[in-house]
Amino acid sequence: MRMRARLEQGLLGALWRIVAGSPAALLAVATLLAVVAGLASTMWLQLDSDQDKLVSPDLPYQRRYLDVLHNFGDQEYLYLVIRSDGGQDGEAKAVRMAESIAKRLRNEPSAIEDVHYKLSPADMGREVLLYADLPDVEAVAEALTFMAPAMSAWFRDGSLPGLLRQAAKLLDQGQRGGASLSPDLFGPCMDGLARLADAVADGLQGRKPPEGLFDFADAAPRYFFTGNGKLLIMRVMPVKDYGSMDVIGRPLRVVRKVIEEAKAEVPGVQVGLTGRPVLAADEMDTTNADMTRASIVAVIAVGLLFWAVMGGVRRPAFIIAALVMAIAWTFGFALLFVGKLNLLSIVFALVLVGIGVDFGVHVVMRYNEAESEGLPPAQAVQTAMIRTGPSVVLGAVTSVCAFYIVAGSSFLGLAELGIIGGTGILFCLLAMLTVLPAELLVFGGGGGKPKKPRRLRSMNFLNPTLRRPGALLLLIVAVTAALSPGLRRVHFNYNLLELQAKGLASVEYEHLLIQESDESTWYSIHTARSLDDLKKLSARLAALPGVAKVESLLDYLPADQPEKIALLEDADASMHDVPLRVRRAPAPSADAMDAALGDMANALSALAEKLFAAGAVDELAKLQQTQDAIDGARKTLEGDKSSAERLLPLQRVVEQDVESSVAWLRRVLKPEPVTSRNVISTVRETFVGKDGAYQIKATPKENVWEFDKLQDYVRELYSVDPGATGAPISVLESSKLMRWTFLWAAGATLFLVALLLWLNSRSLKIMALSMLPLAAGLVWLLELMGWCGLQFNLANFFAVPILIAIGVDGGVHFLSRWKEMGEHGSLFSTNTPAAVSLSYATTMIGFGGLLAAHHQGLASLGLVMVVGSGTGLLACLFVLPAALKLFGKGL
């Protein structure tokens, strides 16, 4: 023990000689190193905000995920959710909103890589008709056979009146009981006729004809509605920048701006944004805002507290200056030895503020006490260093244990935080034992006339609590026992959504997807090596009770392909007589145009009677709009015969559109069988890997944000595919890893702290007394959490190792001062209790600002730290002094 003390005194004495020898030079060197480290880290220290790199790639579940990511590419989309009221009108509004958004997003290539919200015939290529159901293909073949003679006749005519006459003739033939269009094709064809009627009416007024009047390649696209038709889902791939904190910051701003613009264009439609990247970005924005607000409040409050306790602003400023230098050195260390910061290690500076300040508080408080005893400033600095140094060093080492203990963890984000944070604490210790004393010597009055001694900040008002220490301890034990049922109520809550800020739109729309659709931003990923394996595995996954939907390449490989190809061959043969090019006819005459419009009006009137009798209200309304356009066109012709000449540009557009559409039809009537090689390109990119493997996506039926349901779902997946990966597996395994890492870190820290205390004192009694406030404080924290319904989660559990570090620190300082003054002294008459209280108070204030955080995880972290610091302080002030009074003799 004496050898240990001599060693500590010798090291501290050596430090004192360095500081006292040339304090100004020491400050200059320290400042220069801080400036160089700060500038270098500003220029070269990179931020890697890729969440996939927070976990070791050597872990089997992470290795599987990274392999899938490499093979199939990034599929972490933003999910744009458009709410539909249902019915044709609701779906039509949702489609207009989707088209408006997509058009704007395509104008932002620097922020948006791709947008998926529909499949059009053009996307399906020449095999488009093979993707239709067999009855639909039969209907298309029948319709083309029915329409082929009319198309052949019009190609040889080429005039706009001729087109209207042929269309009216086809409608008449259908009304007389001949072959006609199927119900599925009736709508698109009537839409085309309505567009033509509107274009004729506009053309007679001299308006420019529309583009793409007849574009079969973009006709009747299939939009990505959910099974119940209530939600239209747009998947948006943002340009991601992993070198910035907000990986999708700019794309997210672009998408949200586009949504607001589209809402103004298509009012009355609800649109929201969600998905794992959005939730992560919103979480980061919320936490940044909350942390900034809490930091400002903490700085102001701690500054006022320092001013009140230390009697001025200069010496607190010395502590802050030394802390800033230590943080700058730590940035330099991170640059040289780690090379980057991740989403966890970037918070090391906040950790150092909470812990590093405490070392300086003890030095300055002891310096003030020495001054109050009449010592000159230089001797007061030496006394503060030598007397508080051992306990400060021991407290720092115990804090370092809490960080270095996770350095070898497979949770790389936490491991890097442990390395950087632990080293930063050592830098803070060095700064508080060298830079801070040098500041006190140079700027605090050393070398000049001694200043008026400062008033000692003692806590004499607590001395009465030690008159009957045994009774006090019995009372504390009784209260602790009464609160003990709360221990059984403390659990671990894994639900990540419950950590988010309440009211976030991204969280609300995530819940909406879970509750009202068979879609989810969380889906599992499975891999098959062959089509046979793909079929078997897909069937086994679909049979699982917890799986709502299985999606794979099989969903895009059409069935009945031989039968469809045979039907299309017959349809192609029926179009053999249709010429390749339309005859270029002159401008239509007024009489011919009026007669053709009259034929069309008569055909539509006959069709309207049948629709009315059948009760087809929506179709009848659409037909009435077309009739109104035709009536308006005829009135225009009647008033101005020369207006017919204005239709020549429209006729030319119709010629080109029909020519290109028929040419497209000729191509799609000769398809190749669809295989994995020529399937839709976006489908192949999603479901066929670089190595030829096939991907399966399985969507959960239950709300897997709830941990029990997530566990059940993953257990089901593993039962049929041990190689499953994806968001549910990654979140489950990472959550379990983080919880185990925190538990292991807390247990290992306790063990190492106990070992260090024993090695320092070689006394089990001293070790037990030093850890007594920590034990009591943690027990009270757990009891209060249980009674208040506060649970541990993935955000607040890291508070435990920090509380262990600062809890031991208070006990070490109390015990060190007790041994220094002897058992007959008055502990509360010294400034040690005030210094310890100030340390706890700064921690409570620093984390207390988080109590008002919108992010529920941060708010719970703040609450655990405030309550845990409060219970630790109470244990230091009431449990340890009473125990020392009873059992501290002979220490």
mmCIF file of N, CA and C in Angstrom, residues 3 42 98 157 176 259 312 391 472 475 553 563 603 669 781 886:
data_model
loop_
_atom_site.group_PDB
_atom_site.id
_atom_site.type_symbol
_atom_site.label_atom_id
_atom_site.label_comp_id
_atom_site.label_asym_id
_atom_site.label_seq_id
_atom_site.Cartn_x
_atom_site.Cartn_y
_atom_site.Cartn_z
ATOM 1 N N MET A 3 3.984 1.400 -0.933
ATOM 2 C CA MET A 3 4.719 1.438 -2.191
ATOM 3 C C MET A 3 3.824 1.990 -3.317
ATOM 4 N N THR A 42 -10.547 17.927 -39.189
ATOM 5 C CA THR A 42 -11.548 18.632 -40.000
ATOM 6 C C THR A 42 -11.360 18.347 -41.481
ATOM 7 N N ALA A 98 -49.448 9.813 -58.386
ATOM 8 C CA ALA A 98 -48.219 9.063 -58.652
ATOM 9 C C ALA A 98 -47.530 9.570 -59.910
ATOM 10 N N ASP A 157 -56.982 4.350 -96.634
ATOM 11 C CA ASP A 157 -57.696 5.636 -96.740
ATOM 12 C C ASP A 157 -56.861 6.761 -96.124
ATOM 13 N N ARG A 176 -74.866 -5.086 -83.374
ATOM 14 C CA ARG A 176 -75.708 -6.016 -84.127
ATOM 15 C C ARG A 176 -75.433 -7.468 -83.764
ATOM 16 N N ILE A 259 -43.511 16.129 -53.146
ATOM 17 C CA ILE A 259 -44.817 15.719 -52.617
ATOM 18 C C ILE A 259 -45.707 16.934 -52.392
ATOM 19 N N GLY A 312 -17.137 32.390 -9.659
ATOM 20 C CA GLY A 312 -16.605 33.163 -10.778
ATOM 21 C C GLY A 312 -16.690 32.375 -12.069
ATOM 22 N N SER A 391 -7.070 9.819 -6.622
ATOM 23 C CA SER A 391 -8.477 9.448 -6.797
ATOM 24 C C SER A 391 -8.984 9.824 -8.183
ATOM 25 N N LEU A 472 -29.616 5.309 10.420
ATOM 26 C CA LEU A 472 -29.768 5.784 9.040
ATOM 27 C C LEU A 472 -29.664 4.625 8.049
ATOM 28 N N LEU A 475 -32.758 2.449 8.152
ATOM 29 C CA LEU A 475 -33.859 3.110 7.454
ATOM 30 C C LEU A 475 -33.699 2.954 5.931
ATOM 31 N N LEU A 553 -39.143 -14.221 -58.710
ATOM 32 C CA LEU A 553 -39.179 -14.235 -60.176
ATOM 33 C C LEU A 553 -40.374 -15.016 -60.699
ATOM 34 N N GLU A 563 -50.006 -21.757 -75.055
ATOM 35 C CA GLU A 563 -51.353 -21.438 -75.514
ATOM 36 C C GLU A 563 -51.454 -19.978 -75.953
ATOM 37 N N ALA A 603 -73.692 5.852 -83.495
ATOM 38 C CA ALA A 603 -73.203 4.598 -82.909
ATOM 39 C C ALA A 603 -73.103 4.711 -81.392
ATOM 40 N N LEU A 669 -46.899 -9.442 -81.216
ATOM 41 C CA LEU A 669 -47.625 -10.651 -81.622
ATOM 42 C C LEU A 669 -46.683 -11.796 -81.962
ATOM 43 N N LEU A 781 -32.068 2.737 -8.728
ATOM 44 C CA LEU A 781 -32.446 3.064 -10.107
ATOM 45 C C LEU A 781 -33.386 2.002 -10.666
ATOM 46 N N LEU A 886 -19.410 3.822 10.593
ATOM 47 C CA LEU A 886 -19.542 2.576 11.353
ATOM 48 C C LEU A 886 -18.371 1.623 11.128
#
